[in-house]
Each structure stands twice: as structure tokens, then as C-alpha cells.
């Protein structure tokens, strides 16, 4: 039979449910605002109180992917009628699309988005692979000064990024690595490495050593036992760690703003710089942010089962 709850327990449960609902609303409110603003007409983006019911449009996304300038004179009626439907939306907003001959000039957003993808994926793969090997070494072997080394690795995360931003910029400028993909990849890999080592060490510690010892008795080498025994057992932990590393690298703003300006610039510093008709275009910024959120959401959704198992891995101890 189920235990009968006392009035105090029922009240506590209801308060807990209310707290969860309120917390969820607080965390989802910015995402809701971004998603709705991305489809709003520009005139409704900053209304007070906010406009909830409106006719959705894709003009912000058209602006996001095209280069535009403000109109200095009215457009001829013949030119307006000959323009494609999507360009008419730009003209109605007091801007025109830049062209080179008959070709429309695209904005830098696709390149910045691709830069973010390349840098985040590469740095995540490097950090997870190197950090997992390091964590395995700390977990399975006696390392002189192990606790000191682990503390030293953790200490690299004790300072906020802004504290080391200027020294990093001076060093990168001295070696010619500013505005390069390699520079950000190395930086993000180093930044996430300590996180991976500590997290993966906890996961590997929970894998019984007897599995590897049995494999070694059967003739496996240490590396074969690692790849065929330890990695499959730690797959959920690796997936959870990879998700967190990808999110950190994907959303990083300060170093990307300071160390890049064109060739290797990622999307976070580029999105807030969107300006239209002389003013900040919040609908275009929201459209860029909305698209920027999709890869992380999709990546997390695809790995949701591994993520949930990885977060609870080792929770039940012998």
C-alpha cells in the first residue's frame, strides 16, 4: 500500500511543483521571446506591452541572409513591381538589397555560422578525446602527485575568461594566430580540457577494474582493453561530456569577439551587430539567434538518452 501523506507533506509537494513550474517559465521565457520576435514585423518588436498576437512573417530571415542599405529615395513603381516577392519585403521596410550585377550579395551570417560549427565540433572532439585519455590515466594508474596535478588542471577554470582575455590577445597577436580557426580551436580545446578530465575521471572510476583485468588475462593489450572495454562502458559519460563541451564552445562570446574580426569570426559576436535603417534591428537579431539555437537543440535531442544516462552514471554505488 502506498504511504499516506501528511498534510504538511502534501503542501510541500505542491509547493515543489509550483517552484518547478515557475522555474521552467523563467528559463523558457527568453527562448519564447526570441522565437516570437524572429517572426514579428519590425514595428512590433519593441512594443510595450509586448504584442502576443500578430501575423508571422519571414522578413527577418530574409534580412539576415542579405546585405542591405537604407533607401535614400523612393523606389520607382516599375522597379518595385519587377522585384521578387522577398525583395519587396525589404523595400517595404525602407531598405534595398545590394547586388553585384544580377546576383544578390549575401550577408556574412552563413560564413559565421559555418565558422561556429567547424570550431565547436573540432574543439569538442579534441577536448573529449584528449581529456578521456588523461582521465583514464589518472583513474587506472598511480601518478606521482596525482592530487596536485588534478588540482592544477582544475585551477585553469578558476579564473573568468575576461581576466586572461588581454594576455591571450597579446600572445595570439605575437604568434600571428588572431582571426584564425586554429587559434580558437586550440583555445576552446584548452578551456574545455579540464572540464572533460574531471568529469570523465568520475565516469571511468565507476567502471570496475575487473573488466579490464579479465581482458588483459585473455591477451588484450592495455590499449585494446581501453578501446574495447572502457570506451563502450563510458559511452554515456562521453556523450554527456561532449554535449556540455559543444554548448560551451558554441556559445562562447568574449574570446571570439576579441580574437576574431572577419575570417574566423563566429556567430555570437556577429549576431548583435545587425543594424537596419540606422537602428538596431531586433527582429533580424532574433532570427539569427533562433537559427543559432537549432544545432545545439538538435544535438542535445539526438543524444538525450545518452545524456540522461550519463548524468545519472555512477549515482548508485556499490
PDB file of C-alpha atoms in Angstrom:
ATOM      1  CA  UNK A   1       0.000   0.000   0.000  1.00  0.00           C
ATOM      2  CA  UNK A   2       1.136   3.490  -0.746  1.00  0.00           C
ATOM      3  CA  UNK A   3       2.198   5.553   2.219  1.00  0.00           C
ATOM      4  CA  UNK A   4      -0.373   8.126   3.323  1.00  0.00           C
ATOM      5  CA  UNK A   5       0.991  11.625   3.118  1.00  0.00           C
ATOM      6  CA  UNK A   6       0.526  14.036   5.951  1.00  0.00           C
ATOM      7  CA  UNK A   7      -0.974  17.481   5.242  1.00  0.00           C
ATOM      8  CA  UNK A   8       2.487  19.003   5.625  1.00  0.00           C
ATOM      9  CA  UNK A   9       3.942  16.615   3.021  1.00  0.00           C
ATOM     10  CA  UNK A  10       1.133  17.375   0.562  1.00  0.00           C
ATOM     11  CA  UNK A  11       1.722  21.092   0.956  1.00  0.00           C
ATOM     12  CA  UNK A  12       5.460  20.605   0.462  1.00  0.00           C
ATOM     13  CA  UNK A  13       4.864  18.563  -2.713  1.00  0.00           C
ATOM     14  CA  UNK A  14       2.529  21.181  -4.141  1.00  0.00           C
ATOM     15  CA  UNK A  15       4.995  23.946  -3.366  1.00  0.00           C
ATOM     16  CA  UNK A  16       7.720  21.924  -5.079  1.00  0.00           C
ATOM     17  CA  UNK A  17       5.517  21.530  -8.183  1.00  0.00           C
ATOM     18  CA  UNK A  18       4.798  25.260  -8.228  1.00  0.00           C
ATOM     19  CA  UNK A  19       8.516  26.031  -7.871  1.00  0.00           C
ATOM     20  CA  UNK A  20       9.347  23.729 -10.791  1.00  0.00           C
ATOM     21  CA  UNK A  21       6.661  25.339 -12.976  1.00  0.00           C
ATOM     22  CA  UNK A  22       7.805  28.881 -12.130  1.00  0.00           C
ATOM     23  CA  UNK A  23      11.466  27.996 -12.732  1.00  0.00           C
ATOM     24  CA  UNK A  24      10.589  26.408 -16.078  1.00  0.00           C
ATOM     25  CA  UNK A  25       8.664  29.504 -17.155  1.00  0.00           C
ATOM     26  CA  UNK A  26      11.558  31.763 -16.159  1.00  0.00           C
ATOM     27  CA  UNK A  27      14.062  29.724 -18.181  1.00  0.00           C
ATOM     28  CA  UNK A  28      11.788  29.311 -21.222  1.00  0.00           C
ATOM     29  CA  UNK A  29      10.622  32.952 -21.361  1.00  0.00           C
ATOM     30  CA  UNK A  30      13.751  34.250 -23.184  1.00  0.00           C
ATOM     31  CA  UNK A  31      13.524  31.413 -25.727  1.00  0.00           C
ATOM     32  CA  UNK A  32       9.844  32.213 -26.300  1.00  0.00           C
ATOM     33  CA  UNK A  33      10.687  35.906 -26.748  1.00  0.00           C
ATOM     34  CA  UNK A  34      13.436  35.109 -29.282  1.00  0.00           C
ATOM     35  CA  UNK A  35      11.264  32.673 -31.232  1.00  0.00           C
ATOM     36  CA  UNK A  36       8.311  35.068 -31.471  1.00  0.00           C
ATOM     37  CA  UNK A  37      10.411  38.146 -32.237  1.00  0.00           C
ATOM     38  CA  UNK A  38      12.104  36.294 -35.096  1.00  0.00           C
ATOM     39  CA  UNK A  39       8.747  36.164 -36.912  1.00  0.00           C
ATOM     40  CA  UNK A  40       7.395  39.586 -35.941  1.00  0.00           C
ATOM     41  CA  UNK A  41       7.214  42.682 -38.139  1.00  0.00           C
ATOM     42  CA  UNK A  42       9.878  45.127 -37.071  1.00  0.00           C
ATOM     43  CA  UNK A  43       7.326  47.666 -35.816  1.00  0.00           C
ATOM     44  CA  UNK A  44       6.003  45.149 -33.283  1.00  0.00           C
ATOM     45  CA  UNK A  45       9.374  44.014 -31.925  1.00  0.00           C
ATOM     46  CA  UNK A  46       9.665  46.679 -29.212  1.00  0.00           C
ATOM     47  CA  UNK A  47       6.052  47.474 -28.382  1.00  0.00           C
ATOM     48  CA  UNK A  48       5.074  47.951 -24.739  1.00  0.00           C
ATOM     49  CA  UNK A  49       3.286  45.854 -23.638  1.00  0.00           C
ATOM     50  CA  UNK A  50       4.670  43.120 -25.924  1.00  0.00           C
ATOM     51  CA  UNK A  51       2.489  42.083 -28.846  1.00  0.00           C
ATOM     52  CA  UNK A  52       1.432  38.470 -28.396  1.00  0.00           C
ATOM     53  CA  UNK A  53      -0.973  38.029 -31.329  1.00  0.00           C
ATOM     54  CA  UNK A  54       0.482  39.018 -34.707  1.00  0.00           C
ATOM     55  CA  UNK A  55       0.771  37.903 -38.319  1.00  0.00           C
ATOM     56  CA  UNK A  56       4.043  35.927 -38.619  1.00  0.00           C
ATOM     57  CA  UNK A  57       6.427  36.816 -41.443  1.00  0.00           C
ATOM     58  CA  UNK A  58       9.846  35.689 -42.642  1.00  0.00           C
ATOM     59  CA  UNK A  59      11.221  39.137 -43.449  1.00  0.00           C
ATOM     60  CA  UNK A  60      13.753  38.998 -40.560  1.00  0.00           C
ATOM     61  CA  UNK A  61      15.263  35.829 -42.033  1.00  0.00           C
ATOM     62  CA  UNK A  62      15.472  37.437 -45.489  1.00  0.00           C
ATOM     63  CA  UNK A  63      17.291  40.397 -43.941  1.00  0.00           C
ATOM     64  CA  UNK A  64      19.596  38.060 -42.049  1.00  0.00           C
ATOM     65  CA  UNK A  65      20.904  36.410 -45.224  1.00  0.00           C
ATOM     66  CA  UNK A  66      21.184  39.504 -47.446  1.00  0.00           C
ATOM     67  CA  UNK A  67      23.248  42.677 -47.496  1.00  0.00           C
ATOM     68  CA  UNK A  68      21.097  45.803 -47.360  1.00  0.00           C
ATOM     69  CA  UNK A  69      21.403  49.573 -47.387  1.00  0.00           C
ATOM     70  CA  UNK A  70      18.907  52.253 -46.448  1.00  0.00           C
ATOM     71  CA  UNK A  71      16.891  53.784 -49.265  1.00  0.00           C
ATOM     72  CA  UNK A  72      17.767  57.402 -49.994  1.00  0.00           C
ATOM     73  CA  UNK A  73      14.908  57.981 -52.437  1.00  0.00           C
ATOM     74  CA  UNK A  74      11.582  56.328 -53.272  1.00  0.00           C
ATOM     75  CA  UNK A  75      11.704  53.255 -55.483  1.00  0.00           C
ATOM     76  CA  UNK A  76      10.205  53.512 -58.954  1.00  0.00           C
ATOM     77  CA  UNK A  77       6.914  51.675 -59.265  1.00  0.00           C
ATOM     78  CA  UNK A  78       8.184  49.640 -62.214  1.00  0.00           C
ATOM     79  CA  UNK A  79      11.267  48.544 -60.256  1.00  0.00           C
ATOM     80  CA  UNK A  80       9.092  47.602 -57.292  1.00  0.00           C
ATOM     81  CA  UNK A  81       6.694  45.545 -59.418  1.00  0.00           C
ATOM     82  CA  UNK A  82       9.587  43.745 -61.138  1.00  0.00           C
ATOM     83  CA  UNK A  83      11.228  42.816 -57.829  1.00  0.00           C
ATOM     84  CA  UNK A  84      10.705  39.277 -56.485  1.00  0.00           C
ATOM     85  CA  UNK A  85       8.309  38.821 -53.559  1.00  0.00           C
ATOM     86  CA  UNK A  86      11.043  38.509 -50.949  1.00  0.00           C
ATOM     87  CA  UNK A  87      12.789  41.690 -52.118  1.00  0.00           C
ATOM     88  CA  UNK A  88       9.525  43.624 -51.901  1.00  0.00           C
ATOM     89  CA  UNK A  89       9.501  42.862 -48.182  1.00  0.00           C
ATOM     90  CA  UNK A  90      12.906  44.537 -47.867  1.00  0.00           C
ATOM     91  CA  UNK A  91      11.776  47.543 -49.917  1.00  0.00           C
ATOM     92  CA  UNK A  92       8.665  47.937 -47.761  1.00  0.00           C
ATOM     93  CA  UNK A  93      10.972  48.321 -44.771  1.00  0.00           C
ATOM     94  CA  UNK A  94      12.851  51.262 -46.299  1.00  0.00           C
ATOM     95  CA  UNK A  95      15.886  49.284 -47.458  1.00  0.00           C
ATOM     96  CA  UNK A  96      17.178  47.752 -50.662  1.00  0.00           C
ATOM     97  CA  UNK A  97      19.227  44.659 -51.339  1.00  0.00           C
ATOM     98  CA  UNK A  98      22.781  45.099 -52.588  1.00  0.00           C
ATOM     99  CA  UNK A  99      23.587  43.387 -55.867  1.00  0.00           C
ATOM    100  CA  UNK A 100      26.641  42.673 -57.989  1.00  0.00           C
ATOM    101  CA  UNK A 101      25.232  42.567 -61.467  1.00  0.00           C
ATOM    102  CA  UNK A 102      22.196  40.311 -61.225  1.00  0.00           C
ATOM    103  CA  UNK A 103      23.487  38.430 -58.184  1.00  0.00           C
ATOM    104  CA  UNK A 104      22.259  39.247 -54.690  1.00  0.00           C
ATOM    105  CA  UNK A 105      25.004  39.882 -52.145  1.00  0.00           C
ATOM    106  CA  UNK A 106      24.629  37.519 -49.222  1.00  0.00           C
ATOM    107  CA  UNK A 107      25.420  38.595 -45.693  1.00  0.00           C
ATOM    108  CA  UNK A 108      28.265  37.132 -43.670  1.00  0.00           C
ATOM    109  CA  UNK A 109      25.901  35.129 -41.440  1.00  0.00           C
ATOM    110  CA  UNK A 110      26.255  31.789 -43.317  1.00  0.00           C
ATOM    111  CA  UNK A 111      30.064  32.056 -43.109  1.00  0.00           C
ATOM    112  CA  UNK A 112      29.931  32.959 -39.415  1.00  0.00           C
ATOM    113  CA  UNK A 113      27.550  30.076 -38.755  1.00  0.00           C
ATOM    114  CA  UNK A 114      29.882  27.671 -40.565  1.00  0.00           C
ATOM    115  CA  UNK A 115      32.845  29.009 -38.568  1.00  0.00           C
ATOM    116  CA  UNK A 116      30.976  28.309 -35.335  1.00  0.00           C
ATOM    117  CA  UNK A 117      30.190  24.784 -36.487  1.00  0.00           C
ATOM    118  CA  UNK A 118      33.778  23.993 -37.524  1.00  0.00           C
ATOM    119  CA  UNK A 119      35.354  25.447 -34.385  1.00  0.00           C
ATOM    120  CA  UNK A 120      32.836  23.991 -31.907  1.00  0.00           C
ATOM    121  CA  UNK A 121      32.823  20.477 -33.395  1.00  0.00           C
ATOM    122  CA  UNK A 122      36.607  20.279 -33.791  1.00  0.00           C
ATOM    123  CA  UNK A 123      37.400  21.638 -30.335  1.00  0.00           C
ATOM    124  CA  UNK A 124      34.814  19.320 -28.758  1.00  0.00           C
ATOM    125  CA  UNK A 125      36.281  16.244 -30.462  1.00  0.00           C
ATOM    126  CA  UNK A 126      39.818  17.201 -29.427  1.00  0.00           C
ATOM    127  CA  UNK A 127      38.884  18.050 -25.836  1.00  0.00           C
ATOM    128  CA  UNK A 128      36.826  14.884 -25.316  1.00  0.00           C
ATOM    129  CA  UNK A 129      39.425  12.576 -26.903  1.00  0.00           C
ATOM    130  CA  UNK A 130      42.427  14.020 -25.055  1.00  0.00           C
ATOM    131  CA  UNK A 131      40.531  14.509 -21.816  1.00  0.00           C
ATOM    132  CA  UNK A 132      39.221  10.935 -21.830  1.00  0.00           C
ATOM    133  CA  UNK A 133      42.731   9.521 -22.289  1.00  0.00           C
ATOM    134  CA  UNK A 134      44.037  11.753 -19.498  1.00  0.00           C
ATOM    135  CA  UNK A 135      41.180  10.803 -17.192  1.00  0.00           C
ATOM    136  CA  UNK A 136      41.833   7.119 -17.887  1.00  0.00           C
ATOM    137  CA  UNK A 137      45.456   7.550 -16.890  1.00  0.00           C
ATOM    138  CA  UNK A 138      44.540   9.255 -13.622  1.00  0.00           C
ATOM    139  CA  UNK A 139      41.861   6.656 -12.903  1.00  0.00           C
ATOM    140  CA  UNK A 140      43.832   3.485 -13.594  1.00  0.00           C
ATOM    141  CA  UNK A 141      47.483   4.288 -12.839  1.00  0.00           C
ATOM    142  CA  UNK A 142      49.398   5.629  -9.890  1.00  0.00           C
ATOM    143  CA  UNK A 143      50.586   9.067 -10.937  1.00  0.00           C
ATOM    144  CA  UNK A 144      53.106  10.813  -8.647  1.00  0.00           C
ATOM    145  CA  UNK A 145      51.465  13.930  -7.260  1.00  0.00           C
ATOM    146  CA  UNK A 146      48.091  12.924  -8.710  1.00  0.00           C
ATOM    147  CA  UNK A 147      46.022  15.199  -6.492  1.00  0.00           C
ATOM    148  CA  UNK A 148      48.320  18.147  -7.222  1.00  0.00           C
ATOM    149  CA  UNK A 149      48.059  17.550 -10.961  1.00  0.00           C
ATOM    150  CA  UNK A 150      44.278  17.277 -10.793  1.00  0.00           C
ATOM    151  CA  UNK A 151      44.105  20.487  -8.780  1.00  0.00           C
ATOM    152  CA  UNK A 152      46.382  22.220 -11.291  1.00  0.00           C
ATOM    153  CA  UNK A 153      44.139  21.082 -14.156  1.00  0.00           C
ATOM    154  CA  UNK A 154      41.064  22.329 -12.310  1.00  0.00           C
ATOM    155  CA  UNK A 155      42.708  25.646 -11.476  1.00  0.00           C
ATOM    156  CA  UNK A 156      42.664  26.613 -15.160  1.00  0.00           C
ATOM    157  CA  UNK A 157      38.899  27.080 -14.763  1.00  0.00           C
ATOM    158  CA  UNK A 158      39.061  29.146 -11.592  1.00  0.00           C
ATOM    159  CA  UNK A 159      39.538  32.483 -13.357  1.00  0.00           C
ATOM    160  CA  UNK A 160      36.803  34.052 -15.502  1.00  0.00           C
ATOM    161  CA  UNK A 161      37.752  34.292 -19.197  1.00  0.00           C
ATOM    162  CA  UNK A 162      37.801  38.095 -19.155  1.00  0.00           C
ATOM    163  CA  UNK A 163      40.769  38.035 -16.733  1.00  0.00           C
ATOM    164  CA  UNK A 164      43.011  36.260 -19.267  1.00  0.00           C
ATOM    165  CA  UNK A 165      41.490  37.857 -22.376  1.00  0.00           C
ATOM    166  CA  UNK A 166      44.143  40.576 -22.772  1.00  0.00           C
ATOM    167  CA  UNK A 167      47.169  38.261 -22.195  1.00  0.00           C
ATOM    168  CA  UNK A 168      45.654  35.763 -24.656  1.00  0.00           C
ATOM    169  CA  UNK A 169      45.166  38.505 -27.235  1.00  0.00           C
ATOM    170  CA  UNK A 170      48.766  39.700 -26.886  1.00  0.00           C
ATOM    171  CA  UNK A 171      50.128  36.159 -27.188  1.00  0.00           C
ATOM    172  CA  UNK A 172      47.944  35.349 -30.189  1.00  0.00           C
ATOM    173  CA  UNK A 173      48.944  38.577 -31.912  1.00  0.00           C
ATOM    174  CA  UNK A 174      52.637  37.832 -31.298  1.00  0.00           C
ATOM    175  CA  UNK A 175      52.399  34.408 -32.969  1.00  0.00           C
ATOM    176  CA  UNK A 176      50.046  35.541 -35.741  1.00  0.00           C
ATOM    177  CA  UNK A 177      47.044  33.422 -34.675  1.00  0.00           C
ATOM    178  CA  UNK A 178      44.432  36.147 -34.332  1.00  0.00           C
ATOM    179  CA  UNK A 179      41.398  35.731 -36.589  1.00  0.00           C
ATOM    180  CA  UNK A 180      42.225  32.091 -37.369  1.00  0.00           C
ATOM    181  CA  UNK A 181      40.187  28.932 -36.936  1.00  0.00           C
ATOM    182  CA  UNK A 182      43.176  27.142 -35.437  1.00  0.00           C
ATOM    183  CA  UNK A 183      43.582  29.804 -32.767  1.00  0.00           C
ATOM    184  CA  UNK A 184      40.018  29.463 -31.480  1.00  0.00           C
ATOM    185  CA  UNK A 185      40.107  25.668 -31.749  1.00  0.00           C
ATOM    186  CA  UNK A 186      43.240  25.495 -29.577  1.00  0.00           C
ATOM    187  CA  UNK A 187      41.779  27.973 -27.088  1.00  0.00           C
ATOM    188  CA  UNK A 188      38.418  26.234 -26.750  1.00  0.00           C
ATOM    189  CA  UNK A 189      40.091  22.825 -26.519  1.00  0.00           C
ATOM    190  CA  UNK A 190      42.332  24.005 -23.686  1.00  0.00           C
ATOM    191  CA  UNK A 191      39.412  25.729 -21.999  1.00  0.00           C
ATOM    192  CA  UNK A 192      37.253  22.565 -22.026  1.00  0.00           C
ATOM    193  CA  UNK A 193      40.041  20.079 -21.308  1.00  0.00           C
ATOM    194  CA  UNK A 194      39.987  20.458 -17.524  1.00  0.00           C
ATOM    195  CA  UNK A 195      36.205  20.050 -17.521  1.00  0.00           C
ATOM    196  CA  UNK A 196      36.493  16.825 -19.542  1.00  0.00           C
ATOM    197  CA  UNK A 197      39.275  15.378 -17.366  1.00  0.00           C
ATOM    198  CA  UNK A 198      37.396  15.843 -14.105  1.00  0.00           C
ATOM    199  CA  UNK A 199      34.055  14.701 -15.475  1.00  0.00           C
ATOM    200  CA  UNK A 200      35.396  11.659 -17.318  1.00  0.00           C
ATOM    201  CA  UNK A 201      37.552  10.594 -14.366  1.00  0.00           C
ATOM    202  CA  UNK A 202      34.398  10.281 -12.308  1.00  0.00           C
ATOM    203  CA  UNK A 203      32.757   8.173 -15.002  1.00  0.00           C
ATOM    204  CA  UNK A 204      35.780   5.887 -15.501  1.00  0.00           C
ATOM    205  CA  UNK A 205      36.226   5.428 -11.750  1.00  0.00           C
ATOM    206  CA  UNK A 206      32.776   3.807 -11.700  1.00  0.00           C
ATOM    207  CA  UNK A 207      33.759   1.155 -14.278  1.00  0.00           C
ATOM    208  CA  UNK A 208      35.007  -1.958 -12.408  1.00  0.00           C
ATOM    209  CA  UNK A 209      38.679  -2.679 -12.949  1.00  0.00           C
ATOM    210  CA  UNK A 210      37.842  -6.391 -13.138  1.00  0.00           C
ATOM    211  CA  UNK A 211      36.541  -5.922 -16.682  1.00  0.00           C
ATOM    212  CA  UNK A 212      39.952  -4.774 -17.895  1.00  0.00           C
ATOM    213  CA  UNK A 213      41.826  -7.329 -15.829  1.00  0.00           C
ATOM    214  CA  UNK A 214      39.773 -10.115 -17.430  1.00  0.00           C
ATOM    215  CA  UNK A 215      40.530  -8.676 -20.868  1.00  0.00           C
ATOM    216  CA  UNK A 216      44.260  -8.500 -20.092  1.00  0.00           C
ATOM    217  CA  UNK A 217      44.210 -12.136 -18.955  1.00  0.00           C
ATOM    218  CA  UNK A 218      42.585 -13.030 -22.293  1.00  0.00           C
ATOM    219  CA  UNK A 219      45.545 -11.486 -24.117  1.00  0.00           C
ATOM    220  CA  UNK A 220      44.304  -7.950 -24.768  1.00  0.00           C
ATOM    221  CA  UNK A 221      46.828  -5.143 -24.628  1.00  0.00           C
ATOM    222  CA  UNK A 222      46.156  -2.170 -22.398  1.00  0.00           C
ATOM    223  CA  UNK A 223      45.058  -0.041 -25.389  1.00  0.00           C
ATOM    224  CA  UNK A 224      42.808  -2.813 -26.711  1.00  0.00           C
ATOM    225  CA  UNK A 225      41.183  -3.115 -23.301  1.00  0.00           C
ATOM    226  CA  UNK A 226      40.698   0.650 -23.245  1.00  0.00           C
ATOM    227  CA  UNK A 227      39.064   0.855 -26.672  1.00  0.00           C
ATOM    228  CA  UNK A 228      37.023  -2.369 -26.466  1.00  0.00           C
ATOM    229  CA  UNK A 229      36.078  -2.409 -22.788  1.00  0.00           C
ATOM    230  CA  UNK A 230      36.340   1.028 -21.197  1.00  0.00           C
ATOM    231  CA  UNK A 231      35.099   3.236 -24.036  1.00  0.00           C
ATOM    232  CA  UNK A 232      31.868   1.285 -24.652  1.00  0.00           C
ATOM    233  CA  UNK A 233      31.148   1.296 -20.918  1.00  0.00           C
ATOM    234  CA  UNK A 234      31.843   5.043 -20.697  1.00  0.00           C
ATOM    235  CA  UNK A 235      29.898   5.926 -23.865  1.00  0.00           C
ATOM    236  CA  UNK A 236      27.075   7.607 -21.962  1.00  0.00           C
ATOM    237  CA  UNK A 237      29.540   9.676 -19.954  1.00  0.00           C
ATOM    238  CA  UNK A 238      31.397  10.665 -23.120  1.00  0.00           C
ATOM    239  CA  UNK A 239      28.122  11.718 -24.754  1.00  0.00           C
ATOM    240  CA  UNK A 240      27.114  13.841 -21.755  1.00  0.00           C
ATOM    241  CA  UNK A 241      30.554  15.443 -21.602  1.00  0.00           C
ATOM    242  CA  UNK A 242      30.538  16.080 -25.347  1.00  0.00           C
ATOM    243  CA  UNK A 243      27.187  17.866 -25.150  1.00  0.00           C
ATOM    244  CA  UNK A 244      28.421  20.212 -22.435  1.00  0.00           C
ATOM    245  CA  UNK A 245      31.698  20.919 -24.255  1.00  0.00           C
ATOM    246  CA  UNK A 246      29.869  21.623 -27.507  1.00  0.00           C
ATOM    247  CA  UNK A 247      27.478  24.031 -25.800  1.00  0.00           C
ATOM    248  CA  UNK A 248      30.352  25.890 -24.122  1.00  0.00           C
ATOM    249  CA  UNK A 249      32.325  26.236 -27.367  1.00  0.00           C
ATOM    250  CA  UNK A 250      29.217  27.028 -29.417  1.00  0.00           C
ATOM    251  CA  UNK A 251      28.066  29.866 -27.157  1.00  0.00           C
ATOM    252  CA  UNK A 252      31.470  31.393 -26.312  1.00  0.00           C
ATOM    253  CA  UNK A 253      31.424  35.142 -26.940  1.00  0.00           C
ATOM    254  CA  UNK A 254      34.260  37.036 -25.219  1.00  0.00           C
ATOM    255  CA  UNK A 255      37.281  35.377 -26.875  1.00  0.00           C
ATOM    256  CA  UNK A 256      35.526  35.192 -30.243  1.00  0.00           C
ATOM    257  CA  UNK A 257      34.851  38.919 -30.068  1.00  0.00           C
ATOM    258  CA  UNK A 258      38.406  39.826 -29.088  1.00  0.00           C
ATOM    259  CA  UNK A 259      40.436  37.371 -31.167  1.00  0.00           C
ATOM    260  CA  UNK A 260      38.492  37.428 -34.450  1.00  0.00           C
ATOM    261  CA  UNK A 261      37.024  40.064 -36.703  1.00  0.00           C
ATOM    262  CA  UNK A 262      36.353  38.566 -40.142  1.00  0.00           C
ATOM    263  CA  UNK A 263      37.826  35.288 -41.420  1.00  0.00           C
ATOM    264  CA  UNK A 264      37.286  33.157 -38.310  1.00  0.00           C
ATOM    265  CA  UNK A 265      34.594  35.188 -36.575  1.00  0.00           C
ATOM    266  CA  UNK A 266      31.838  33.023 -35.132  1.00  0.00           C
ATOM    267  CA  UNK A 267      28.129  33.777 -34.969  1.00  0.00           C
ATOM    268  CA  UNK A 268      27.838  35.086 -31.358  1.00  0.00           C
ATOM    269  CA  UNK A 269      29.825  38.317 -31.976  1.00  0.00           C
ATOM    270  CA  UNK A 270      28.236  38.765 -35.408  1.00  0.00           C
ATOM    271  CA  UNK A 271      24.562  38.477 -34.478  1.00  0.00           C
ATOM    272  CA  UNK A 272      24.332  41.539 -32.137  1.00  0.00           C
ATOM    273  CA  UNK A 273      25.911  43.745 -34.822  1.00  0.00           C
ATOM    274  CA  UNK A 274      22.877  43.562 -37.105  1.00  0.00           C
ATOM    275  CA  UNK A 275      21.671  47.075 -37.934  1.00  0.00           C
ATOM    276  CA  UNK A 276      18.893  48.096 -40.281  1.00  0.00           C
ATOM    277  CA  UNK A 277      17.678  51.549 -41.363  1.00  0.00           C
ATOM    278  CA  UNK A 278      20.147  53.176 -38.986  1.00  0.00           C
ATOM    279  CA  UNK A 279      18.823  51.389 -35.884  1.00  0.00           C
ATOM    280  CA  UNK A 280      19.331  48.052 -34.202  1.00  0.00           C
ATOM    281  CA  UNK A 281      17.118  45.532 -35.988  1.00  0.00           C
ATOM    282  CA  UNK A 282      15.880  43.324 -33.159  1.00  0.00           C
ATOM    283  CA  UNK A 283      13.889  41.056 -35.460  1.00  0.00           C
ATOM    284  CA  UNK A 284      16.989  40.196 -37.504  1.00  0.00           C
ATOM    285  CA  UNK A 285      18.991  39.611 -34.310  1.00  0.00           C
ATOM    286  CA  UNK A 286      16.221  37.333 -33.040  1.00  0.00           C
ATOM    287  CA  UNK A 287      16.149  35.450 -36.356  1.00  0.00           C
ATOM    288  CA  UNK A 288      19.912  34.871 -36.221  1.00  0.00           C
ATOM    289  CA  UNK A 289      19.696  33.785 -32.584  1.00  0.00           C
ATOM    290  CA  UNK A 290      16.795  31.437 -33.341  1.00  0.00           C
ATOM    291  CA  UNK A 291      18.754  29.679 -36.091  1.00  0.00           C
ATOM    292  CA  UNK A 292      21.844  29.633 -33.881  1.00  0.00           C
ATOM    293  CA  UNK A 293      19.924  27.749 -31.177  1.00  0.00           C
ATOM    294  CA  UNK A 294      18.812  24.959 -33.518  1.00  0.00           C
ATOM    295  CA  UNK A 295      22.097  22.955 -33.815  1.00  0.00           C
ATOM    296  CA  UNK A 296      22.516  22.759 -30.029  1.00  0.00           C
ATOM    297  CA  UNK A 297      18.866  21.813 -29.578  1.00  0.00           C
ATOM    298  CA  UNK A 298      19.082  19.128 -32.272  1.00  0.00           C
ATOM    299  CA  UNK A 299      22.411  17.794 -30.962  1.00  0.00           C
ATOM    300  CA  UNK A 300      21.067  17.596 -27.414  1.00  0.00           C
ATOM    301  CA  UNK A 301      17.823  15.985 -28.576  1.00  0.00           C
ATOM    302  CA  UNK A 302      19.637  13.287 -30.542  1.00  0.00           C
ATOM    303  CA  UNK A 303      21.811  12.452 -27.538  1.00  0.00           C
ATOM    304  CA  UNK A 304      19.062  12.853 -24.936  1.00  0.00           C
ATOM    305  CA  UNK A 305      19.064   9.193 -23.898  1.00  0.00           C
ATOM    306  CA  UNK A 306      22.843   9.117 -23.503  1.00  0.00           C
ATOM    307  CA  UNK A 307      22.716  12.472 -21.724  1.00  0.00           C
ATOM    308  CA  UNK A 308      20.191  11.310 -19.123  1.00  0.00           C
ATOM    309  CA  UNK A 309      22.057   8.054 -18.520  1.00  0.00           C
ATOM    310  CA  UNK A 310      25.384   9.886 -18.388  1.00  0.00           C
ATOM    311  CA  UNK A 311      24.169  12.365 -15.786  1.00  0.00           C
ATOM    312  CA  UNK A 312      22.999   9.502 -13.554  1.00  0.00           C
ATOM    313  CA  UNK A 313      26.011   7.282 -14.278  1.00  0.00           C
ATOM    314  CA  UNK A 314      27.684   6.323 -11.013  1.00  0.00           C
ATOM    315  CA  UNK A 315      24.832   7.621  -8.899  1.00  0.00           C
ATOM    316  CA  UNK A 316      24.299   4.132  -7.449  1.00  0.00           C
ATOM    317  CA  UNK A 317      27.492   2.996  -5.810  1.00  0.00           C
ATOM    318  CA  UNK A 318      28.390  -0.463  -4.573  1.00  0.00           C
TER     319      UNK A 318
END
